[in-house]
Tab-separated table of C-alpha atoms and ligand atoms in Angstrom:
chain	number	residue	atom	x	y	z
M	198	MET	CA	-25.386	13.293	-31.010
M	199	ALA	CA	-22.038	11.464	-31.039
M	200	GLU	CA	-23.769	8.237	-31.999
M	201	ALA	CA	-25.709	9.840	-34.852
M	202	ALA	CA	-22.509	11.508	-36.074
M	203	ILE	CA	-20.549	8.243	-36.185
M	204	LEU	CA	-23.253	6.074	-37.739
M	205	GLY	CA	-24.223	8.866	-40.154
M	206	TYR	CA	-20.619	9.410	-41.275
M	207	LEU	CA	-20.076	5.693	-41.911
M	208	GLU	CA	-23.204	5.544	-44.100
M	209	HIS	CA	-21.314	7.471	-46.812
M	210	ASN	CA	-17.663	6.891	-45.863
M	211	GLU	CA	-15.420	3.850	-45.534
M	212	GLU	CA	-13.743	4.762	-42.302
M	213	ILE	CA	-13.168	7.218	-39.474
M	214	SER	CA	-9.384	7.075	-39.407
M	215	ASP	CA	-8.828	8.961	-36.160
M	216	SER	CA	-11.478	9.424	-33.487
M	217	GLY	CA	-9.547	12.393	-32.052
M	218	GLN	CA	-9.652	14.332	-35.269
M	219	PHE	CA	-13.292	13.310	-35.831
M	220	ALA	CA	-14.182	14.671	-32.379
M	221	ASP	CA	-12.239	17.928	-32.949
M	222	GLU	CA	-13.851	18.618	-36.306
M	223	ARG	CA	-17.327	18.230	-34.850
M	224	GLY	CA	-16.612	19.961	-31.550
M	225	ILE	CA	-17.598	16.859	-29.589
M	226	ASP	CA	-15.699	15.800	-26.504
M	227	HIS	CA	-13.341	12.941	-27.393
M	228	ASN	CA	-14.285	10.958	-24.266
M	229	GLU	CA	-17.902	10.988	-25.368
M	230	ILE	CA	-16.938	9.751	-28.844
M	231	VAL	CA	-14.826	6.980	-27.290
M	232	ASN	CA	-17.694	5.817	-25.057
M	233	VAL	CA	-20.083	5.677	-27.992
M	234	ILE	CA	-17.532	3.788	-30.131
M	235	LYS	CA	-17.072	1.210	-27.366
M	236	SER	CA	-20.802	0.706	-27.034
M	237	LEU	CA	-21.365	0.474	-30.824
M	238	HIS	CA	-18.432	-1.908	-31.074
M	239	GLY	CA	-19.970	-4.089	-28.323
M	240	PHE	CA	-23.122	-4.485	-30.379
M	241	ARG	CA	-21.023	-4.897	-33.540
M	242	TYR	CA	-22.533	-1.872	-35.267
M	243	VAL	CA	-18.937	-0.862	-35.903
M	244	ASP	CA	-15.475	-2.394	-35.842
M	245	ALA	CA	-12.999	-0.303	-33.885
M	246	GLN	CA	-9.201	-0.549	-33.863
M	247	ASP	CA	-7.051	1.026	-31.142
M	248	ILE	CA	-4.685	3.801	-32.091
M	249	LYS	CA	-2.098	5.150	-29.719
M	250	LYS	CA	-0.046	8.302	-29.996
M	251	GLU	CA	2.737	9.557	-27.825
M	252	THR	CA	2.035	13.182	-27.001
M	253	TRP	CA	3.352	15.738	-24.581
M	254	ILE	CA	1.472	17.591	-21.884
M	255	LEU	CA	2.584	20.531	-19.761
M	256	THR	CA	3.653	19.966	-16.181
M	257	ASP	CA	2.360	22.394	-13.526
M	258	GLU	CA	5.549	24.416	-13.936
M	259	GLY	CA	5.106	24.361	-17.723
M	260	LYS	CA	1.506	25.563	-17.371
M	261	ALA	CA	2.627	28.439	-15.142
M	262	TYR	CA	5.205	29.609	-17.726
M	263	ALA	CA	2.733	29.204	-20.599
M	264	ALA	CA	0.492	31.655	-18.770
M	265	ALA	CA	2.967	34.157	-17.262
M	266	GLY	CA	5.986	33.801	-19.562
M	267	SER	CA	9.287	32.007	-18.919
M	268	PRO	CA	11.197	33.141	-15.799
M	269	GLU	CA	14.187	34.284	-17.898
M	270	VAL	CA	11.982	36.629	-19.943
M	271	GLN	CA	10.218	37.840	-16.791
M	272	LEU	CA	13.684	38.633	-15.415
M	273	PHE	CA	14.869	40.339	-18.583
M	274	GLN	CA	11.811	42.561	-18.628
M	275	ALA	CA	12.344	43.541	-15.022
M	276	ILE	CA	15.773	45.052	-15.822
M	277	PRO	CA	15.599	48.770	-16.735
M	278	SER	CA	17.943	50.043	-19.489
M	279	GLY	CA	20.378	51.461	-16.904
M	280	GLY	CA	20.649	48.184	-15.031
M	281	ILE	CA	19.483	47.320	-11.505
M	282	PRO	CA	21.269	46.180	-8.302
M	283	LYS	CA	20.836	42.428	-7.840
M	284	GLU	CA	19.197	42.736	-4.390
M	285	GLU	CA	16.640	45.143	-5.817
M	286	LEU	CA	15.826	42.844	-8.700
M	287	GLN	CA	15.553	39.827	-6.449
M	288	LYS	CA	12.770	41.456	-4.440
M	289	ASN	CA	10.370	41.081	-7.360
M	290	PHE	CA	10.810	37.329	-7.580
M	291	ASP	CA	10.056	34.178	-5.717
M	292	PRO	CA	13.509	32.805	-4.660
M	293	SER	CA	13.307	29.527	-6.594
M	294	LEU	CA	11.957	31.276	-9.693
M	295	PHE	CA	14.763	33.880	-9.422
M	296	LYS	CA	17.397	31.114	-9.400
M	297	ILE	CA	16.002	29.525	-12.535
M	298	ALA	CA	15.565	32.905	-14.230
M	299	CYS	CA	19.204	33.953	-13.567
M	300	ALA	CA	20.608	30.617	-14.747
M	301	GLN	CA	18.609	30.626	-17.995
M	302	ALA	CA	19.127	34.320	-18.773
M	303	ALA	CA	22.876	33.949	-18.224
M	304	LYS	CA	22.943	30.795	-20.363
M	305	ASN	CA	21.184	32.677	-23.170
M	306	LYS	CA	23.724	35.508	-22.765
M	307	TRP	CA	20.870	37.996	-22.276
M	308	VAL	CA	22.178	39.602	-19.098
M	309	ASP	CA	25.329	40.394	-17.140
M	310	MET	CA	24.954	39.097	-13.629
M	311	GLY	CA	27.275	41.370	-11.688
M	312	LYS	CA	26.405	43.379	-8.576
M	313	LEU	CA	24.519	45.516	-11.015
M	314	VAL	CA	22.457	43.398	-13.380
M	315	THR	CA	22.353	44.802	-16.927
M	316	ARG	CA	20.884	43.800	-20.273
M	317	LYS	CA	23.340	42.520	-22.905
M	318	VAL	CA	20.821	42.532	-25.742
M	319	GLN	CA	18.112	44.937	-26.792
M	320	HIS	CA	15.232	42.563	-27.191
M	321	VAL	CA	14.377	38.915	-26.444
M	322	ASP	CA	11.646	36.569	-27.684
M	323	ASP	CA	9.886	34.228	-25.239
M	324	LYS	CA	10.480	31.085	-27.273
M	325	VAL	CA	9.802	28.841	-24.289
M	326	LYS	CA	6.367	30.339	-23.742
M	327	SER	CA	5.461	30.050	-27.457
M	328	LEU	CA	6.588	26.410	-27.556
M	329	LEU	CA	4.612	25.585	-24.440
M	330	LEU	CA	1.514	27.211	-25.926
M	331	LEU	CA	1.930	25.162	-29.119
M	332	ILE	CA	2.244	21.925	-27.150
M	333	GLN	CA	-0.767	22.868	-25.076
M	334	LYS	CA	-2.783	23.141	-28.300
M	335	GLY	CA	-1.559	19.700	-29.393
M	336	GLN	CA	0.616	20.971	-32.239
M	337	VAL	CA	3.838	19.376	-33.376
M	338	VAL	CA	7.181	20.877	-32.319
M	339	GLY	CA	10.735	19.840	-33.187
M	340	GLN	CA	12.677	17.104	-31.405
M	341	ASP	CA	15.399	19.462	-30.058
M	342	GLU	CA	12.827	21.762	-28.507
M	343	ILE	CA	11.021	18.790	-26.939
M	344	LYS	CA	14.332	17.633	-25.499
M	345	SER	CA	15.168	20.930	-23.861
M	346	LEU	CA	11.642	21.452	-22.449
M	347	LYS	CA	11.711	17.899	-21.120
M	348	ALA	CA	15.118	18.502	-19.507
M	349	ARG	CA	13.607	21.531	-17.728
M	350	LYS	CA	10.651	19.315	-16.633
M	351	LEU	CA	8.173	21.676	-18.275
M	352	ILE	CA	6.555	18.869	-20.268
M	353	ALA	CA	5.865	15.191	-19.666
M	354	PRO	CA	5.012	12.352	-22.064
M	355	GLN	CA	1.462	11.060	-22.299
M	356	THR	CA	-0.051	8.270	-24.330
M	357	TRP	CA	-3.122	9.339	-26.207
M	358	LYS	CA	-5.620	6.614	-27.043
M	359	GLY	CA	-8.223	6.727	-29.749
M	360	TYR	CA	-9.825	4.533	-32.382
M	361	SER	CA	-10.171	4.059	-36.103
M	362	VAL	CA	-13.697	2.926	-36.936
M	363	LYS	CA	-15.360	0.999	-39.784
M	364	LYS	CA	-18.822	-0.477	-40.317
M	365	GLY	CA	-19.422	-3.658	-38.324
M	366	PRO	CA	-21.508	-6.722	-39.271
M	367	ASN	CA	-24.618	-5.301	-37.564
M	368	TYR	CA	-24.148	-1.825	-39.030
M	369	ALA	CA	-27.274	0.293	-39.457
M	370	PRO	CA	-27.486	4.076	-39.852
M	371	ARG	CA	-29.530	4.223	-36.632
M	372	ARG	CA	-29.422	2.058	-33.566
M	373	LYS	CA	-32.612	0.137	-32.963
M	374	LYS	CA	-34.390	0.995	-29.726
M	375	VAL	CA	-34.660	-2.174	-27.691
M	376	ALA	CA	-36.847	-2.624	-24.634
M	377	THR	CA	-35.309	-3.851	-21.416
M	378	ASP	CA	-38.512	-4.631	-19.552
M	379	LEU	CA	-41.962	-5.872	-20.448
M	380	THR	CA	-44.202	-3.421	-18.646
M	381	ARG	CA	-47.838	-3.344	-17.649
M	382	GLU	CA	-48.317	-0.563	-20.217
M	383	ASN	CA	-46.811	-2.740	-22.970
M	384	LEU	CA	-49.310	-5.467	-22.144
M	385	GLN	CA	-52.286	-3.083	-21.972
M	386	SER	CA	-51.524	-1.294	-25.232
M	387	GLY	CA	-50.431	-4.440	-27.036
M	388	ASP	CA	-47.281	-2.726	-28.382
M	389	TRP	CA	-45.174	-5.595	-27.040
M	390	LYS	CA	-45.930	-7.365	-30.326
M	391	GLU	CA	-43.784	-4.883	-32.214
M	392	LEU	CA	-41.152	-4.368	-29.542
M	393	GLU	CA	-37.693	-5.819	-29.790
M	394	PHE	CA	-36.316	-6.890	-26.423
M	395	LYS	CA	-32.785	-6.657	-25.272
M	396	GLU	CA	-31.216	-10.055	-24.823
M	397	TYR	CA	-30.413	-11.345	-21.372
M	398	ASN	CA	-26.785	-12.061	-20.708
M	399	PHE	CA	-27.044	-15.377	-18.989
M	400	ARG	CA	-23.279	-15.615	-18.704
M	401	ALA	CA	-22.940	-12.419	-16.666
M	402	LYS	CA	-21.274	-13.362	-13.415
M	403	GLY	CA	-23.222	-11.010	-11.162
M	404	LEU	CA	-22.084	-10.193	-7.672
M	405	PRO	CA	-20.735	-12.890	-5.401
M	406	ALA	CA	-23.303	-13.742	-2.730
M	407	GLU	CA	-22.469	-11.959	0.508
M	408	GLY	CA	-24.388	-14.322	2.775
M	409	GLY	CA	-23.144	-17.289	4.739
M	410	HIS	CA	-20.142	-15.755	6.459
M	411	LEU	CA	-19.084	-16.923	9.868
M	412	HIS	CA	-19.816	-14.473	12.645
M	413	PRO	CA	-16.590	-13.070	14.171
M	414	LEU	CA	-17.506	-14.585	17.553
M	415	LEU	CA	-17.812	-18.031	15.959
M	416	LYS	CA	-14.472	-17.628	14.204
M	417	VAL	CA	-12.656	-16.633	17.372
M	418	ARG	CA	-14.442	-19.386	19.285
M	419	GLN	CA	-13.137	-21.926	16.757
M	420	GLN	CA	-9.638	-20.459	17.067
M	421	LEU	CA	-9.824	-20.867	20.844
M	422	LYS	CA	-11.185	-24.406	20.606
M	423	ASN	CA	-8.206	-25.290	18.409
M	424	ILE	CA	-5.811	-23.801	20.957
M	425	PHE	CA	-7.377	-25.792	23.802
M	426	LEU	CA	-7.379	-29.001	21.754
M	427	GLN	CA	-3.713	-28.504	20.780
M	428	MET	CA	-2.929	-28.088	24.478
M	429	GLY	CA	-4.692	-31.384	25.258
M	430	PHE	CA	-7.900	-30.040	26.852
M	431	GLU	CA	-11.299	-31.767	26.732
M	432	GLU	CA	-14.501	-29.811	26.220
M	433	MET	CA	-16.983	-29.696	29.097
M	434	PRO	CA	-20.718	-30.040	28.319
M	435	THR	CA	-22.165	-26.529	28.519
M	436	ASN	CA	-25.742	-27.143	27.391
M	437	ARG	CA	-27.321	-25.828	30.559
M	438	TYR	CA	-28.138	-22.122	30.678
M	439	VAL	CA	-30.438	-22.590	33.658
M	440	GLU	CA	-28.486	-23.591	36.728
M	441	SER	CA	-29.228	-23.788	40.426
M	442	SER	CA	-27.691	-21.289	42.811
M	443	PHE	CA	-26.047	-24.322	44.389
M	444	TRP	CA	-23.777	-25.148	41.437
M	445	ASN	CA	-23.347	-21.544	40.365
M	446	PHE	CA	-22.488	-20.172	43.843
M	447	ASP	CA	-22.619	-22.481	46.879
M	448	ALA	CA	-20.442	-25.266	45.474
M	449	LEU	CA	-17.925	-22.502	44.693
M	450	PHE	CA	-17.818	-21.404	48.349
M	451	GLN	CA	-19.561	-18.159	47.452
M	452	PRO	CA	-21.389	-17.051	50.642
M	453	GLN	CA	-25.156	-16.599	50.409
M	454	GLN	CA	-24.935	-12.886	51.332
M	455	HIS	CA	-22.450	-12.221	48.534
M	456	PRO	CA	-23.542	-9.181	46.461
M	457	ALA	CA	-23.192	-11.128	43.172
M	458	ARG	CA	-26.094	-13.284	44.377
M	459	ASP	CA	-28.386	-10.261	44.441
M	460	SER	CA	-31.083	-9.999	41.764
M	461	HIS	CA	-29.391	-6.801	40.600
M	462	ASP	CA	-26.542	-8.932	39.296
M	463	THR	CA	-28.217	-12.263	38.649
M	464	PHE	CA	-31.299	-13.275	36.648
M	465	PHE	CA	-33.377	-15.598	38.836
M	466	LEU	CA	-36.045	-17.790	37.253
M	467	GLU	CA	-39.737	-17.385	38.094
M	468	ALA	CA	-40.749	-20.774	36.702
M	469	PRO	CA	-39.384	-23.223	37.592
M	470	SER	CA	-38.078	-21.159	40.455
M	471	THR	CA	-36.216	-23.955	42.258
M	472	THR	CA	-34.149	-26.969	41.369
M	473	LYS	CA	-35.576	-30.464	41.827
M	474	GLU	CA	-32.580	-32.379	42.971
M	475	LEU	CA	-29.115	-31.931	44.376
M	476	PRO	CA	-26.683	-34.596	45.626
M	477	GLU	CA	-27.735	-34.600	49.291
M	478	ASP	CA	-24.588	-35.746	51.057
M	479	TYR	CA	-22.461	-33.326	49.033
M	480	VAL	CA	-24.960	-30.540	49.849
M	481	ALA	CA	-24.509	-31.367	53.531
M	482	ARG	CA	-20.713	-31.031	53.223
M	483	VAL	CA	-21.076	-27.706	51.377
M	484	LYS	CA	-23.432	-26.429	54.109
M	485	GLN	CA	-20.909	-27.431	56.715
M	486	VAL	CA	-17.929	-25.771	55.015
M	487	HIS	CA	-19.914	-22.528	54.636
M	488	GLU	CA	-21.124	-22.560	58.243
M	489	SER	CA	-18.172	-23.851	60.181
M	490	GLY	CA	-15.377	-24.614	57.737
M	491	GLY	CA	-13.133	-27.664	57.846
M	492	TYR	CA	-10.066	-28.697	55.807
M	493	GLY	CA	-8.091	-26.017	57.676
M	494	SER	CA	-10.763	-23.308	57.144
M	495	ARG	CA	-12.997	-21.503	59.685
M	496	GLY	CA	-15.822	-21.137	57.147
M	497	TYR	CA	-18.008	-18.033	56.950
M	498	VAL	CA	-19.830	-18.618	60.266
M	499	TYR	CA	-23.447	-17.958	59.203
M	500	ASP	CA	-26.640	-19.988	58.812
M	501	TRP	CA	-26.571	-21.542	55.358
M	502	GLU	CA	-30.043	-21.877	53.881
M	503	ARG	CA	-31.061	-24.659	51.567
M	504	GLU	CA	-33.830	-22.489	49.988
M	505	GLU	CA	-31.225	-20.026	48.790
M	506	ALA	CA	-29.181	-22.829	47.167
M	507	ASN	CA	-32.283	-24.242	45.436
M	508	LYS	CA	-33.089	-21.035	43.535
M	509	ASN	CA	-32.805	-21.389	39.769
M	510	LEU	CA	-30.925	-18.743	37.791
M	511	LEU	CA	-29.330	-18.137	34.432
M	512	ARG	CA	-25.726	-19.129	35.064
M	513	THR	CA	-23.571	-16.076	35.715
M	514	HIS	CA	-20.301	-17.785	34.811
M	515	THR	CA	-19.105	-21.043	33.255
M	516	THR	CA	-17.312	-21.817	36.506
M	517	ALA	CA	-20.718	-23.396	37.341
M	518	VAL	CA	-19.903	-25.909	34.586
M	519	SER	CA	-16.481	-26.486	36.141
M	520	SER	CA	-17.953	-27.131	39.592
M	521	ARG	CA	-20.279	-29.827	38.204
M	522	MET	CA	-17.449	-31.428	36.228
M	523	LEU	CA	-15.072	-31.471	39.194
M	524	TYR	CA	-17.776	-32.984	41.399
M	525	LEU	CA	-18.330	-35.745	38.811
M	526	LEU	CA	-14.572	-36.303	38.546
M	527	ALA	CA	-14.336	-36.663	42.326
M	528	GLN	CA	-16.846	-39.515	42.319
M	529	LYS	CA	-14.379	-41.887	40.616
M	530	PRO	CA	-10.785	-42.897	41.299
M	531	PHE	CA	-8.731	-39.813	40.581
M	532	VAL	CA	-7.331	-39.134	37.085
M	533	PRO	CA	-5.771	-35.798	36.105
M	534	LYS	CA	-7.871	-33.716	33.672
M	535	LYS	CA	-7.651	-30.646	31.521
M	536	TYR	CA	-11.083	-29.183	30.772
M	537	TYR	CA	-12.303	-26.194	28.807
M	538	SER	CA	-15.603	-24.643	27.805
M	539	ILE	CA	-16.752	-21.692	25.712
M	540	ASP	CA	-20.386	-20.751	26.103
M	541	ARG	CA	-22.928	-18.186	27.063
M	542	VAL	CA	-23.411	-16.652	30.497
M	543	PHE	CA	-25.893	-14.050	31.784
M	544	ARG	CA	-25.640	-11.077	34.089
M	545	ASN	CA	-28.287	-8.559	35.028
M	546	GLU	CA	-26.227	-5.595	33.851
M	547	ALA	CA	-27.051	-2.296	32.171
M	548	VAL	CA	-26.171	-2.636	28.482
M	549	ASP	CA	-23.593	-0.205	27.139
M	550	ARG	CA	-20.818	-0.239	24.516
M	551	THR	CA	-18.727	-2.725	26.512
M	552	HIS	CA	-21.380	-4.650	28.454
M	553	LEU	CA	-24.177	-6.975	27.446
M	554	ALA	CA	-26.570	-8.869	29.679
M	555	GLU	CA	-25.442	-12.051	27.971
M	556	PHE	CA	-21.974	-12.827	26.728
M	557	HIS	CA	-19.619	-15.747	26.287
M	558	GLN	CA	-17.039	-17.047	28.715
M	559	ILE	CA	-13.978	-19.057	27.961
M	560	GLU	CA	-12.991	-21.254	30.852
M	561	GLY	CA	-9.996	-23.520	31.260
M	562	LEU	CA	-8.932	-25.671	34.184
M	563	ILE	CA	-6.307	-28.252	35.004
M	564	CYS	CA	-6.832	-30.707	37.815
M	565	ASP	CA	-3.777	-32.629	38.986
M	566	ARG	CA	-1.632	-33.555	41.951
M	567	GLY	CA	0.772	-30.941	43.319
M	568	LEU	CA	-0.056	-28.034	41.003
M	569	THR	CA	1.283	-24.613	42.037
M	570	LEU	CA	0.789	-20.969	41.165
M	571	GLY	CA	3.921	-21.329	38.971
M	572	ASP	CA	2.069	-23.938	36.900
M	573	LEU	CA	-0.853	-21.544	36.479
M	574	ILE	CA	1.429	-18.700	35.346
M	575	GLY	CA	3.225	-21.027	32.907
M	576	VAL	CA	-0.012	-22.347	31.403
M	577	LEU	CA	-1.424	-18.820	31.061
M	578	HIS	CA	1.727	-17.717	29.189
M	579	ASP	CA	1.380	-20.691	26.853
M	580	PHE	CA	-2.355	-20.164	26.308
M	581	PHE	CA	-2.300	-16.390	25.759
M	582	SER	CA	0.787	-16.418	23.533
M	583	ARG	CA	-1.063	-18.819	21.224
M	584	LEU	CA	-3.711	-16.068	21.016
M	585	GLY	CA	-1.056	-13.534	20.041
M	586	MET	CA	-0.733	-12.004	23.524
M	587	SER	CA	2.801	-12.781	24.654
M	588	LYS	CA	3.389	-9.914	27.103
M	589	LEU	CA	1.461	-10.722	30.283
M	590	ARG	CA	1.279	-9.268	33.778
M	591	PHE	CA	-0.612	-10.536	36.791
M	592	LYS	CA	-2.319	-8.577	39.535
M	593	PRO	CA	-3.466	-10.084	42.842
M	594	ALA	CA	-7.250	-10.257	42.947
M	595	TYR	CA	-10.085	-11.784	44.942
M	596	ASN	CA	-12.597	-14.500	44.022
M	597	PRO	CA	-14.541	-16.385	46.693
M	598	TYR	CA	-13.511	-19.703	45.098
M	599	THR	CA	-9.815	-19.125	44.334
M	600	GLU	CA	-6.809	-18.379	46.491
M	601	PRO	CA	-4.484	-17.007	45.309
M	602	SER	CA	-6.366	-15.172	42.527
M	603	MET	CA	-4.839	-13.143	39.724
M	604	GLU	CA	-6.219	-10.753	37.161
M	605	ILE	CA	-4.445	-11.162	33.821
M	606	PHE	CA	-3.295	-8.141	31.823
M	607	SER	CA	-1.829	-8.191	28.325
M	608	TYR	CA	0.124	-5.379	26.650
M	609	HIS	CA	-1.824	-4.210	23.619
M	610	GLU	CA	0.579	-2.807	21.019
M	611	GLY	CA	-2.214	-0.965	19.184
M	612	PHE	CA	-3.624	0.787	22.252
M	613	GLN	CA	-0.109	1.120	23.770
M	614	LYS	CA	-1.361	0.033	27.162
M	615	TRP	CA	-2.017	-2.942	29.425
M	616	VAL	CA	-5.559	-4.264	29.050
M	617	GLU	CA	-7.291	-6.709	31.353
M	618	VAL	CA	-7.846	-9.970	29.496
M	619	GLY	CA	-8.922	-12.430	32.162
M	620	ASN	CA	-9.149	-13.691	35.700
M	621	SER	CA	-7.584	-16.775	37.225
M	622	GLY	CA	-6.640	-18.608	40.363
M	623	MET	CA	-6.258	-21.849	42.271
M	624	PHE	CA	-9.544	-23.321	43.491
M	625	ARG	CA	-9.800	-23.238	47.274
M	626	PRO	CA	-9.758	-26.395	49.407
M	627	GLU	CA	-13.189	-25.236	50.713
M	628	MET	CA	-14.455	-25.875	47.182
M	629	LEU	CA	-12.490	-29.025	46.239
M	630	ARG	CA	-12.398	-31.065	49.435
M	631	PRO	CA	-16.191	-31.303	50.040
M	632	MET	CA	-16.462	-32.697	46.494
M	633	GLY	CA	-14.205	-35.536	47.566
M	634	LEU	CA	-11.091	-34.767	45.524
M	635	PRO	CA	-7.917	-36.160	47.158
M	636	GLU	CA	-6.022	-33.793	49.454
M	637	ASP	CA	-2.960	-33.420	47.240
M	638	VAL	CA	-5.038	-32.545	44.164
M	639	ASN	CA	-5.063	-28.904	43.100
M	640	VAL	CA	-6.957	-27.134	40.380
M	641	ILE	CA	-5.635	-24.154	38.450
M	642	ALA	CA	-8.243	-22.294	36.420
M	643	TRP	CA	-8.853	-19.182	34.421
M	644	GLY	CA	-11.692	-17.433	32.673
M	645	LEU	CA	-12.114	-14.672	30.124
M	646	SER	CA	-14.815	-13.313	27.867
M	647	LEU	CA	-14.932	-14.305	24.211
M	648	GLU	CA	-16.112	-10.822	23.246
M	649	ARG	CA	-13.052	-8.927	24.518
M	650	PRO	CA	-10.417	-10.640	22.323
M	651	THR	CA	-12.854	-10.679	19.378
M	652	MET	CA	-13.366	-6.918	19.610
M	653	ILE	CA	-9.602	-6.379	19.809
M	654	LEU	CA	-8.924	-8.718	16.868
M	655	TYR	CA	-11.638	-7.214	14.645
M	656	GLY	CA	-11.262	-3.581	15.726
M	657	ILE	CA	-14.875	-3.398	16.987
M	658	ASP	CA	-15.402	-0.735	19.640
M	659	ASN	CA	-19.076	-1.285	20.373
M	660	ILE	CA	-20.039	-4.714	21.685
M	661	ARG	CA	-23.533	-4.312	20.223
M	662	ASP	CA	-22.029	-4.432	16.729
M	663	LEU	CA	-21.066	-8.013	17.445
M	664	PHE	CA	-24.649	-9.170	17.783
M	665	GLY	CA	-27.353	-9.255	15.148
M	666	HIS	CA	-26.359	-9.774	11.530
M	667	LYS	CA	-25.773	-6.792	9.277
M	668	VAL	CA	-26.635	-8.008	5.799
M	669	ASP	CA	-26.607	-5.100	3.353
M	670	LEU	CA	-30.019	-5.586	1.756
M	671	GLY	CA	-29.426	-2.604	-0.557
M	672	LEU	CA	-26.656	-4.505	-2.289
M	673	ILE	CA	-29.026	-7.264	-3.327
M	674	LYS	CA	-31.839	-4.906	-4.244
M	675	GLU	CA	-29.729	-2.744	-6.530
M	676	ASN	CA	-28.203	-5.584	-8.530
M	677	PRO	CA	-30.847	-7.588	-10.357
M	678	ILE	CA	-30.030	-9.710	-13.414
M	679	CYS	CA	-27.206	-8.142	-15.460
M	680	ARG	CA	-28.024	-7.341	-19.042
M	681	LEU	CA	-25.789	-7.106	-22.074
M	682	GLY	CA	-24.240	-3.700	-22.446
M	683	ILE	CA	-25.472	-2.311	-19.130
K	720	LIG	N1	-15.496	-17.132	36.989
K	720	LIG	C1	-14.621	-16.010	36.869
K	720	LIG	C2	-13.429	-16.318	36.038
K	720	LIG	C3	-12.523	-17.327	36.707
K	720	LIG	C4	-12.549	-18.632	36.291
K	720	LIG	C5	-11.740	-19.554	36.902
K	720	LIG	C6	-10.881	-19.152	37.917
K	720	LIG	C7	-10.860	-17.843	38.321
K	720	LIG	C8	-11.682	-16.943	37.749
K	720	LIG	C9	-15.371	-14.830	36.251
K	720	LIG	O1	-16.537	-14.969	35.997
K	720	LIG	O2	-14.830	-13.773	36.058
């Protein structure tokens, strides 16, 4: 209707000089007229020029007075001819309204504000209300009146926008219907021959592709790699998910009856169920340290079984990678090393919002002469502060392969509490000496999950949200090629 009105009017007239007036005269909503003008202008049916007018609109207070009358008149009308005690009068009014009413009525010299409030004039006109009503209807009022209403914050300025409209180069009294799609029906009936098709807008930018983002775990992994590299660490080769019990447990002085070696906690392989080769003389030294100790240790005093050590499993921690690397290091003349790894580990655990059966471990170790627990604490402070965790606390803990061992806690400002962020310790002589590392060489090491800091950094509270991509297919489906004017 708005479109027909505009195009029809321009067929016999030069110009629509004011879209607001045009809308009023026809009883059409101005917003609707504006939308149609914009669309017709886009297709150059019409030429439209902006017009702006400064107008006034009522504030909420102004609207209230336009409806109920100004407070001063409300007050005047509440005073009987014989006057009324102030307290009595006040009861009829909201306190803030009463204040305004008294001030204005006194200013207008309508009332005497003694203990007894009396009228000073016979009759008053509610000029404020009439002015507000005029402004509400969009009518013009004098500058002085505007000023005083503005001072009382009953009105506020507003810019009104409209258009003046003339015929455009593509003007026609009616817009041509254009087809947007060539349908099966068009082809069957043959009416496509007569149809005019809407042009494609090949320059439309469309939506930026949402694919190809890095997964949060990969981002945080890269961040951690950078931290390790800046601290002078070398990456250990982690390309071995299947490991023997020997490297995962025995080499780490983890006794064969240890509960972590149970199939409830560890995934053992069915095929191949056992490892093919282990370094025999090292295996013999490991067996001995488990059974009867050495290097100042009494050992565990039990019968160590080779079959148990041969069993293949999915590695339960990347400390298995560290044990292999330290063994290799011990086979050559000693050089100090700093090693790190970040890779996947597996535990036979029930999956819930904080546990998965496979996750990633970050592991760091330093192997050098004369290292102490103080070195470990210092390195942990350096490492974690680079991750944004500068408040740390340590709690004594137990690992079969480290002594002393410490759990690492960091104060989380967001959660306002200490959260466990890792585990650490100094590798035991029972682990290092059988490998052949010199007696004065110590190893400080620590491990943490990659998922925990990632969830904290990205505000993810369910670990399952970290796995599996979440591409919003709807986004792609609902945004095909953009057309002109759509
Ligand atoms: N392997 C330990 C972490 C750790 C690494 C190195 C030293 C001490 C502890 C774990 O799985 O939790």
